[in-house]
Short mmCIF file of N, CA and C and ligand atoms in Angstrom, two decimals:
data_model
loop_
_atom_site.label_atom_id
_atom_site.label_comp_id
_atom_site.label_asym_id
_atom_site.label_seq_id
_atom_site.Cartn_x
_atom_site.Cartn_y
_atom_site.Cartn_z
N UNK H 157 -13.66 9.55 10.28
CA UNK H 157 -13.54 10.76 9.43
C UNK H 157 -14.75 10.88 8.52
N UNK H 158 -15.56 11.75 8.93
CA UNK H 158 -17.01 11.77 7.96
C UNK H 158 -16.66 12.03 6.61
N UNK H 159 -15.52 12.85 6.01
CA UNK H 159 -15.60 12.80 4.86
C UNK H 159 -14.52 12.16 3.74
N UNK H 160 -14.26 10.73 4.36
CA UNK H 160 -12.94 9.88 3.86
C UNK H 160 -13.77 9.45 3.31
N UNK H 161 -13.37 9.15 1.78
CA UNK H 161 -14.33 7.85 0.93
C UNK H 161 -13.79 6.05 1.31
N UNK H 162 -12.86 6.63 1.61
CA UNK H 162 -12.19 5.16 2.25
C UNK H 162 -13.29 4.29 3.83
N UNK H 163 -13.21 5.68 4.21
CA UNK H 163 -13.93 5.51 5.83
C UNK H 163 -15.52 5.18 5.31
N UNK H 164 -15.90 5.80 4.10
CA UNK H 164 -17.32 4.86 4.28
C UNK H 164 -17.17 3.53 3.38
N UNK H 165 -16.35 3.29 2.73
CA UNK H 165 -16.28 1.84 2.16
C UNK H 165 -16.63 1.38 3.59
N UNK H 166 -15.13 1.67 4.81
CA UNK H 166 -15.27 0.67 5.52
C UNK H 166 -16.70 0.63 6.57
N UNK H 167 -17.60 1.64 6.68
CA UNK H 167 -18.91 2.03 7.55
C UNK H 167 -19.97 1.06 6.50
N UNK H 168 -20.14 0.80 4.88
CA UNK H 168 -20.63 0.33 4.04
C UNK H 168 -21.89 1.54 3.93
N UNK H 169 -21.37 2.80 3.96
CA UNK H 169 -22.38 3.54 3.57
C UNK H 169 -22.00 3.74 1.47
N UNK H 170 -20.90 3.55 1.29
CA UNK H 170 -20.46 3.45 -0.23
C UNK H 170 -20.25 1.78 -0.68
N UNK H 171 -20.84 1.14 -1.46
CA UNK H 171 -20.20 0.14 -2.47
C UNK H 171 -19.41 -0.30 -2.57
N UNK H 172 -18.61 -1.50 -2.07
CA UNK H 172 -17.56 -1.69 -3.00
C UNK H 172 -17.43 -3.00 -3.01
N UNK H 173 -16.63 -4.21 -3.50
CA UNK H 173 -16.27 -5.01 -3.72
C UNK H 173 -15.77 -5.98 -2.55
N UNK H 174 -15.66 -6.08 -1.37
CA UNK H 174 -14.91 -6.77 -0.76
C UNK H 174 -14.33 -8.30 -0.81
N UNK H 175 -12.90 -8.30 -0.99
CA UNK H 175 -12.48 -9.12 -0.95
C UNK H 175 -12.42 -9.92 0.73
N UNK H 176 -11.63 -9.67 1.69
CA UNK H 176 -11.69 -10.05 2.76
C UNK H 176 -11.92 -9.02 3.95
N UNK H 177 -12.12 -9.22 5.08
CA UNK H 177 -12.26 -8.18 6.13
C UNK H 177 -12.35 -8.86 7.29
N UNK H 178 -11.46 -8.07 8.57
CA UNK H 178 -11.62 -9.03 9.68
C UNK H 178 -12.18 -7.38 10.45
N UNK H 179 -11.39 -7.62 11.94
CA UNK H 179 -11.73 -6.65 13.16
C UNK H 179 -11.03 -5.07 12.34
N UNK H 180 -9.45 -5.38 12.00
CA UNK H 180 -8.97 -4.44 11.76
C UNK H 180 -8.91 -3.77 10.17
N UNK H 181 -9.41 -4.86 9.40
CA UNK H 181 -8.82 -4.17 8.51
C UNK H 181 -9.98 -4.95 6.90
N UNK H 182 -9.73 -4.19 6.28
CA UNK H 182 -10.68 -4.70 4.99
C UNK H 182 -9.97 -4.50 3.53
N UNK H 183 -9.88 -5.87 2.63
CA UNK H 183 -9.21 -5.68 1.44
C UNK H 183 -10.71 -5.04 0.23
N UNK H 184 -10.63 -4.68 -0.81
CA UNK H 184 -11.53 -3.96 -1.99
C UNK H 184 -10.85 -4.24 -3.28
N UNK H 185 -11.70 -3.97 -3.71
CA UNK H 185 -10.97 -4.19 -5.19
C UNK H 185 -10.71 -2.63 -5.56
N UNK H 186 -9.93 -1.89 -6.25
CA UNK H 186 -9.88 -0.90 -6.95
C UNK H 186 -10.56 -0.64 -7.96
N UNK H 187 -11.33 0.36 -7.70
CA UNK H 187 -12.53 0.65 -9.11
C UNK H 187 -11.51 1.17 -10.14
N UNK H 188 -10.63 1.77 -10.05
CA UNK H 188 -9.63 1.74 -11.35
C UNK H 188 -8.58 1.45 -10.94
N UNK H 189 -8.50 -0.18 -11.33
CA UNK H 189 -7.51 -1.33 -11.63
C UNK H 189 -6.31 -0.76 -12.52
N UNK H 190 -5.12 -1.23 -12.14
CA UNK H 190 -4.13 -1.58 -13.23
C UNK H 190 -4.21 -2.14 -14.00
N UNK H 191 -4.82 -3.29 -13.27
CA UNK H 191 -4.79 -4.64 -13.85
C UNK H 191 -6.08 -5.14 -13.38
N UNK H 192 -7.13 -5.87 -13.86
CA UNK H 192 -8.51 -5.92 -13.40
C UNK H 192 -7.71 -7.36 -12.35
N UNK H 193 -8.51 -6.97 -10.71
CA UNK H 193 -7.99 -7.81 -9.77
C UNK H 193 -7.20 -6.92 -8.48
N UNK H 194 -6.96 -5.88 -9.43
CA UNK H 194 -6.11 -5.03 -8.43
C UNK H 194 -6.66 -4.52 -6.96
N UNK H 195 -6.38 -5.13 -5.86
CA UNK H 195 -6.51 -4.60 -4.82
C UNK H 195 -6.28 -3.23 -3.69
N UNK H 196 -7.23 -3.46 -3.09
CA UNK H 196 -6.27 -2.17 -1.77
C UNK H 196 -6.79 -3.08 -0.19
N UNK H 197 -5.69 -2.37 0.73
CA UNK H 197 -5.70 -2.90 1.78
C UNK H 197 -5.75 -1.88 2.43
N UNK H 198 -7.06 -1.82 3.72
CA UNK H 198 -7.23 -0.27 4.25
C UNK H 198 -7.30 -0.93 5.84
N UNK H 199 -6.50 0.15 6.56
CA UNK H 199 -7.24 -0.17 7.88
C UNK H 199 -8.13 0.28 8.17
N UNK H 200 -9.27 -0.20 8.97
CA UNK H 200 -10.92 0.56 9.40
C UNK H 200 -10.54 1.79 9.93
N UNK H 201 -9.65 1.85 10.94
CA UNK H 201 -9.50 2.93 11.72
C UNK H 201 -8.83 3.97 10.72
N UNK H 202 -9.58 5.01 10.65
CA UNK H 202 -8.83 6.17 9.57
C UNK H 202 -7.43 6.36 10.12
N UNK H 203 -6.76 6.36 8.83
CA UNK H 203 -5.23 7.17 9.41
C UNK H 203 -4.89 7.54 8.16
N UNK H 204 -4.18 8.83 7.92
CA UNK H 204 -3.69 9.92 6.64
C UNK H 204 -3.12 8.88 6.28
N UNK H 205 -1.63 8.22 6.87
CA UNK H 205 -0.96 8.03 5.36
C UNK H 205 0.09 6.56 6.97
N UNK H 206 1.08 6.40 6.10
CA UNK H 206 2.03 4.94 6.60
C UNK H 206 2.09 5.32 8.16
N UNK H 207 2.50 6.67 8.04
CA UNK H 207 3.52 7.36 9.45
C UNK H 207 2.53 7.46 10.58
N UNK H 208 0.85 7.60 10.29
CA UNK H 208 0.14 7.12 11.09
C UNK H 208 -0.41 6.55 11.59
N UNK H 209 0.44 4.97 10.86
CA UNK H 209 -0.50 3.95 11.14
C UNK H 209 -0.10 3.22 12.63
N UNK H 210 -1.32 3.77 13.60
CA UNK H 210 -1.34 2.34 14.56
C UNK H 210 -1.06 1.58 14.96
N UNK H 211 -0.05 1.24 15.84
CA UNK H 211 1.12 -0.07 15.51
C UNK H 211 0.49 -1.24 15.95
N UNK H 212 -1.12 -1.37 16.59
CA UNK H 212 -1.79 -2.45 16.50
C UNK H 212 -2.28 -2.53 15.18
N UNK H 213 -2.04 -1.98 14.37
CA UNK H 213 -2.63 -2.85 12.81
C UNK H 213 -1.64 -3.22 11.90
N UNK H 214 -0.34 -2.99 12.66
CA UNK H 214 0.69 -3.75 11.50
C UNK H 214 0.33 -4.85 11.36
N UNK H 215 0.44 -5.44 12.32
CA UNK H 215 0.22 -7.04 11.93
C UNK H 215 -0.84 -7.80 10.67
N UNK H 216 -2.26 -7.20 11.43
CA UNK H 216 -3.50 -6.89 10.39
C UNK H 216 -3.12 -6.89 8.70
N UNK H 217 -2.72 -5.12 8.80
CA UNK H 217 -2.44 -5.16 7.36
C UNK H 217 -1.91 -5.95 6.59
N UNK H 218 -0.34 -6.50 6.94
CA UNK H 218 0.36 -7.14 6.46
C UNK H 218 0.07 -8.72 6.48
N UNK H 219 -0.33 -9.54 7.31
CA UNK H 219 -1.52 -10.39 6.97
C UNK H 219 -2.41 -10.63 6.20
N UNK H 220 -3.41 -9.47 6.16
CA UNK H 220 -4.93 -9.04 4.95
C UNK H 220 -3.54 -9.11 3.87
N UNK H 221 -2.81 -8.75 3.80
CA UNK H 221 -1.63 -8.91 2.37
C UNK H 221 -1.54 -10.06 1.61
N UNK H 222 -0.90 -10.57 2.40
CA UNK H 222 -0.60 -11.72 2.09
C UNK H 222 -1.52 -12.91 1.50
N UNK H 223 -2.83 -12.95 2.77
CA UNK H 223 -4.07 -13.38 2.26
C UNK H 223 -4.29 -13.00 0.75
N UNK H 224 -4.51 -11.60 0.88
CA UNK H 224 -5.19 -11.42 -0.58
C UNK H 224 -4.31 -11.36 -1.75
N UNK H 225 -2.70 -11.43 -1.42
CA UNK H 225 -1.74 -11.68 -2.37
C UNK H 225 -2.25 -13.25 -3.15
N UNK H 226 -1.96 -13.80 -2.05
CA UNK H 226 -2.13 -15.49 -2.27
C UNK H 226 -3.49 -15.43 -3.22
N UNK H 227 -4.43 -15.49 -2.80
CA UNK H 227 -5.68 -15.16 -3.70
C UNK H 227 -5.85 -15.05 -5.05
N UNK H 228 -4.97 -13.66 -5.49
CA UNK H 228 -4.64 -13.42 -6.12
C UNK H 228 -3.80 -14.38 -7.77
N UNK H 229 -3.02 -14.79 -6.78
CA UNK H 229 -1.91 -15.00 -7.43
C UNK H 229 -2.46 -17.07 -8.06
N UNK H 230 -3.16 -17.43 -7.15
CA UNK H 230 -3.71 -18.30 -7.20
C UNK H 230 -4.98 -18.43 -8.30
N UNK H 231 -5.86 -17.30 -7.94
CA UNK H 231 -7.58 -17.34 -8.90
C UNK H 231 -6.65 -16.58 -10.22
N UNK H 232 -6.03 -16.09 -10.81
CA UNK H 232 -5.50 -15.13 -11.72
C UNK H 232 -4.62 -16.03 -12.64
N UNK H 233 -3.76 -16.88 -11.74
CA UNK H 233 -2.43 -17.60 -11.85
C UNK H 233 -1.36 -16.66 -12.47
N UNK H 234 -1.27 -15.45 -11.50
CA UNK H 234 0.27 -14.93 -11.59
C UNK H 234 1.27 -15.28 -11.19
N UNK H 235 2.77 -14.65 -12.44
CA UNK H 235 3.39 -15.02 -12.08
C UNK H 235 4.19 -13.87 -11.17
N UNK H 236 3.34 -12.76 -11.37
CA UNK H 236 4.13 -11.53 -10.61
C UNK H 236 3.26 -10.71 -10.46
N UNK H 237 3.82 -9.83 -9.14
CA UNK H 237 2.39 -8.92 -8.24
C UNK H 237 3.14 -7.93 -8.00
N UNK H 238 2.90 -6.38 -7.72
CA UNK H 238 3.44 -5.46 -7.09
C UNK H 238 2.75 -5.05 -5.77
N UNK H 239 3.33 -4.71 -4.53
CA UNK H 239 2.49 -4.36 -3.80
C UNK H 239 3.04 -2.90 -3.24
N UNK H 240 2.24 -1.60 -3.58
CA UNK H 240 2.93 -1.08 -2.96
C UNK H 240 1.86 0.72 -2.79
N UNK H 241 2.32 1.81 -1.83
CA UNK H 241 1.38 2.33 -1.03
C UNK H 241 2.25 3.97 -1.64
N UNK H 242 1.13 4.56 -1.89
CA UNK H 242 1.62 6.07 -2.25
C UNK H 242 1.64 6.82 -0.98
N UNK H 243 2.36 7.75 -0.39
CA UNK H 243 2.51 8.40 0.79
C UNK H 243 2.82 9.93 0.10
N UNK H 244 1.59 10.75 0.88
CA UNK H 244 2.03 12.09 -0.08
C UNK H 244 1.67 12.50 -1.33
N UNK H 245 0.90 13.96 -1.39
CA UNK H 245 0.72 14.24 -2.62
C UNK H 245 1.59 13.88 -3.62
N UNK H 246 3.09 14.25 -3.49
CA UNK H 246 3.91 14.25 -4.43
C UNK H 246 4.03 13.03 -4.86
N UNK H 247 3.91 11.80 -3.82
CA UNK H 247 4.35 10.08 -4.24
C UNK H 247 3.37 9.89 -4.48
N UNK H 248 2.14 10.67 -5.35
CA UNK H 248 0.82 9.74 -5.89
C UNK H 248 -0.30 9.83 -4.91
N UNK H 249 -0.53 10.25 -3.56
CA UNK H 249 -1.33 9.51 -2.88
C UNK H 249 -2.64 10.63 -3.00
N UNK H 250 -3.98 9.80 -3.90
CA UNK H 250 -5.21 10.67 -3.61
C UNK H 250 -6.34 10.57 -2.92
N UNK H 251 -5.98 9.48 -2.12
CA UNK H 251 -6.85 9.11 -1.00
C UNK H 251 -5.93 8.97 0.34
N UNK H 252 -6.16 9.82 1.11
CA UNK H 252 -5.60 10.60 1.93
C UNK H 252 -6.07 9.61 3.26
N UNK H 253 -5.99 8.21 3.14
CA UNK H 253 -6.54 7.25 4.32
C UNK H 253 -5.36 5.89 4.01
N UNK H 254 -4.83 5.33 4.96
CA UNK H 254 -3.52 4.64 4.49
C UNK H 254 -4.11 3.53 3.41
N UNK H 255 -3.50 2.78 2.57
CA UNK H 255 -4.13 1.70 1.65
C UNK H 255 -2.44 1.41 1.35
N UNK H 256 -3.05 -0.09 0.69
CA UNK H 256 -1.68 -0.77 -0.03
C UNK H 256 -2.14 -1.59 -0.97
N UNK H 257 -1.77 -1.16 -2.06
CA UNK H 257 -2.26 -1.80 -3.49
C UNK H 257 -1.44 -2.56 -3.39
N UNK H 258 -2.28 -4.00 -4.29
CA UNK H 258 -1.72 -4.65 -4.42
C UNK H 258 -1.67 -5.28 -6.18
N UNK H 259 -1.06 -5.14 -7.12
CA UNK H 259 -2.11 -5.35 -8.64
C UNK H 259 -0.96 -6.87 -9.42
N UNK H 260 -1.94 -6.87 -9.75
CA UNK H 260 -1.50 -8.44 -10.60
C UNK H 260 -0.25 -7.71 -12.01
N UNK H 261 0.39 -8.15 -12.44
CA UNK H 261 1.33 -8.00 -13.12
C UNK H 261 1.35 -9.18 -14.21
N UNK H 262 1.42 -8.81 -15.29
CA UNK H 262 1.04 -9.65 -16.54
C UNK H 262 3.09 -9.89 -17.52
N UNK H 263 3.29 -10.68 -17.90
CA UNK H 263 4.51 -10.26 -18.95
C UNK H 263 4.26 -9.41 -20.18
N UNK H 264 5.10 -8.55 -20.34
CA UNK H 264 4.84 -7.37 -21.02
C UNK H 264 4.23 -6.46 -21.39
N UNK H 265 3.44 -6.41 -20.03
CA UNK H 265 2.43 -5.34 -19.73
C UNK H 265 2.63 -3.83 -19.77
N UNK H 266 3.62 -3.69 -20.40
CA UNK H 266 4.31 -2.67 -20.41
C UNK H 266 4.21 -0.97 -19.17
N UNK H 267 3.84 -2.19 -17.86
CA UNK H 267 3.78 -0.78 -16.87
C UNK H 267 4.86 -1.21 -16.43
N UNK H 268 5.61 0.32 -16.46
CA UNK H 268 7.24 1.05 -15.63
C UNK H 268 7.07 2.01 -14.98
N UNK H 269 7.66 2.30 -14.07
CA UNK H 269 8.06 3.82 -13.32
C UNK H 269 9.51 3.98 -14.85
N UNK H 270 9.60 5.15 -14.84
CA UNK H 270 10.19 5.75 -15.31
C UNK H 270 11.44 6.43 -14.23
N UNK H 271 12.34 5.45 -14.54
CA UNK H 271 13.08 5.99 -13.38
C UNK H 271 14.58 6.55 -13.91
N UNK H 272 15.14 7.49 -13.25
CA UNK H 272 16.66 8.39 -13.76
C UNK H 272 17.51 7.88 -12.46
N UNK H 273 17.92 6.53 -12.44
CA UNK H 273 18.48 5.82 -11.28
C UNK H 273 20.16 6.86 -10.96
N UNK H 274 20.29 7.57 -9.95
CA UNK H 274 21.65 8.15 -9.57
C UNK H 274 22.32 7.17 -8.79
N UNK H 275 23.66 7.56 -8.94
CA UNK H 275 24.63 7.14 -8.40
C UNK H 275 25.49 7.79 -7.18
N UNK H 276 26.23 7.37 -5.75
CA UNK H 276 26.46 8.20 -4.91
C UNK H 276 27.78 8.28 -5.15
N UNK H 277 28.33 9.10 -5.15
CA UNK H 277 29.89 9.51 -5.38
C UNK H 277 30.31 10.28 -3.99
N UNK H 278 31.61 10.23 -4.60
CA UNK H 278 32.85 10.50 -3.34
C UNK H 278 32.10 10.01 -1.84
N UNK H 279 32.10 10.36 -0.56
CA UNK H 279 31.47 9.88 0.17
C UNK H 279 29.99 9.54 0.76
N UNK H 280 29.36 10.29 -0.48
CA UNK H 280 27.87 10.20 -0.37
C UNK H 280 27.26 9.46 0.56
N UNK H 281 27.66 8.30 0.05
CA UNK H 281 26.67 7.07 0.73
C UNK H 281 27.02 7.16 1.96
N UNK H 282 28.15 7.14 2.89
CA UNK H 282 28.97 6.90 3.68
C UNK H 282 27.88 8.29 4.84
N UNK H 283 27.68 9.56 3.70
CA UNK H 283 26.86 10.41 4.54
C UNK H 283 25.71 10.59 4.95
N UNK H 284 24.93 10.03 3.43
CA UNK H 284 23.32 9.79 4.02
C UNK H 284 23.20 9.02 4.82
N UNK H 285 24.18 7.68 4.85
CA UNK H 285 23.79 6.59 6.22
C UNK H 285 23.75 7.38 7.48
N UNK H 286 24.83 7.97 7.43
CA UNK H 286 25.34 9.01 8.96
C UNK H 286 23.86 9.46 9.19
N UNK H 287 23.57 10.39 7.95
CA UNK H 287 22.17 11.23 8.20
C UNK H 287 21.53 10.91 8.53
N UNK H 288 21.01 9.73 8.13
CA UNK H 288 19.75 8.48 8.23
C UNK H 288 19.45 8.00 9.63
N UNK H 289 21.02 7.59 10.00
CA UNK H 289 21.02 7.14 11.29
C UNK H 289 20.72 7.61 12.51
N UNK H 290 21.04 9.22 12.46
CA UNK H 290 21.20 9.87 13.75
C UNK H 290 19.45 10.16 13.89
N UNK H 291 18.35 9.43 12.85
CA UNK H 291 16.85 10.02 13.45
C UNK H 291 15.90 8.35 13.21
N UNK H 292 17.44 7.43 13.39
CA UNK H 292 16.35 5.95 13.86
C UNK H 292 16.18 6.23 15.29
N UNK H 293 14.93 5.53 15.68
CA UNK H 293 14.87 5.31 16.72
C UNK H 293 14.10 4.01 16.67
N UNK H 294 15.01 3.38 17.21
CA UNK H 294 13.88 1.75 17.51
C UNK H 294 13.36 1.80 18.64
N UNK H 295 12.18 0.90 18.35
CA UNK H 295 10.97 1.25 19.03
C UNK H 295 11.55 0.97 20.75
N UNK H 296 10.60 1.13 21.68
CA UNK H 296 11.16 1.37 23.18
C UNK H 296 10.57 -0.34 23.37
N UNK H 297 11.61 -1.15 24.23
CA UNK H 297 11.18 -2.22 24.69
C UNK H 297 9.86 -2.62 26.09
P1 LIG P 537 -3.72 6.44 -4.25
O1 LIG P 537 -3.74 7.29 -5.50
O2 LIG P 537 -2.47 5.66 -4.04
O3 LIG P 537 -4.13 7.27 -3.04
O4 LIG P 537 -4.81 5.35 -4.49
C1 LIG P 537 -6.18 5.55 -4.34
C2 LIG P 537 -6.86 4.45 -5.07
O5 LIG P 537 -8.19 4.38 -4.61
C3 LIG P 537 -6.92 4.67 -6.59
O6 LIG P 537 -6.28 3.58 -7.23
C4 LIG P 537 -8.42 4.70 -6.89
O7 LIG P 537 -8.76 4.05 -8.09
C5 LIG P 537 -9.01 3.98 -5.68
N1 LIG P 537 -10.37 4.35 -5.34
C6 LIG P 537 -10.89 5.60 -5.22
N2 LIG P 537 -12.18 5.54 -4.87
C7 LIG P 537 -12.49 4.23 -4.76
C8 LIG P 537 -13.69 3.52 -4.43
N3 LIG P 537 -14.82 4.15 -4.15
N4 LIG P 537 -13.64 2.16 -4.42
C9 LIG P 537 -12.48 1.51 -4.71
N5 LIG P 537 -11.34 2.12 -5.01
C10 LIG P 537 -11.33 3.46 -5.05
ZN1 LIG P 538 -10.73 7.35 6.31
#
């Protein structure tokens, strides 16, 4: 994608920090950190967002994770990490190439989601499962 800023981190026509990188995939640091340390995890191969990712780079990603969790959690000495991926304008996402932050978490760092947690009444739950269910499809053997 010529005009992903993600896609030239990974070409190295832009700057950045690299933490690790193999065939598929390359960790960075976030130029604006949560938390200075804060990572992202990109696959090389452009893809918009989760729903397009490649099912040869699951593995990759979630690997490069872990790696650079450990890292992390080790050079920093945390005791807590969040890892997690905006999908969608509306869920945050402004880089439009899949990534998965990963940021160090401090005690009383005072970052929250702000959340208005609901509750499911009368058969609710009983219906979204129904809903939910009738558009799994596990994968074909
Ligand atoms: P999101 O808002 O979830 O799409 O996350 C995009 C992230 O990319 C933000 O946290 C930005 O700070 C980060 N970001 C944007 N440009 C760069 C860059 N050139 N190098 C490193 N991180 C970047
Ligand atoms: Zn891209």
């Amino acid at each position: 994608m010529t005009n992903c800023i993600f896609c030239k981190i990974v070409s190295k026509e832009i700057p950045s920090e690299v933490l690790y990188e193999n065939d598929h995939v390359i960790a960075v640091l976030d130029i604006n950190p949560i938390h200075l340390g804060h990572a992202l995890i990109l696959p090389k191969k452009h893809c918009n967002d989760f729903l397009d990712l490649p099912e040869e780079t699951y593995h990759s990603i979630l690997q490069a994770a872990k790696i650079v969790t450990l890292a992390l959690v080790q050079s920093l000495k945390l005791e807590g990490y969040n890892l997690f991926s905006n999908n969608g304008t509306i869920a945050g996402q402004s880089v439009f190439h899949f990534h998965l932050h990963i940021t160090p978490r401090y005690r009383n760092d005072n970052i929250r989601f702000v959340l208005n947690l609901k509750e499911y009444s009368g058969g609710d739950m009983k219906k979204y499962g129904t809903m939910i269910r009738k558009f799994i499809k596990p994968p074909a053997l």
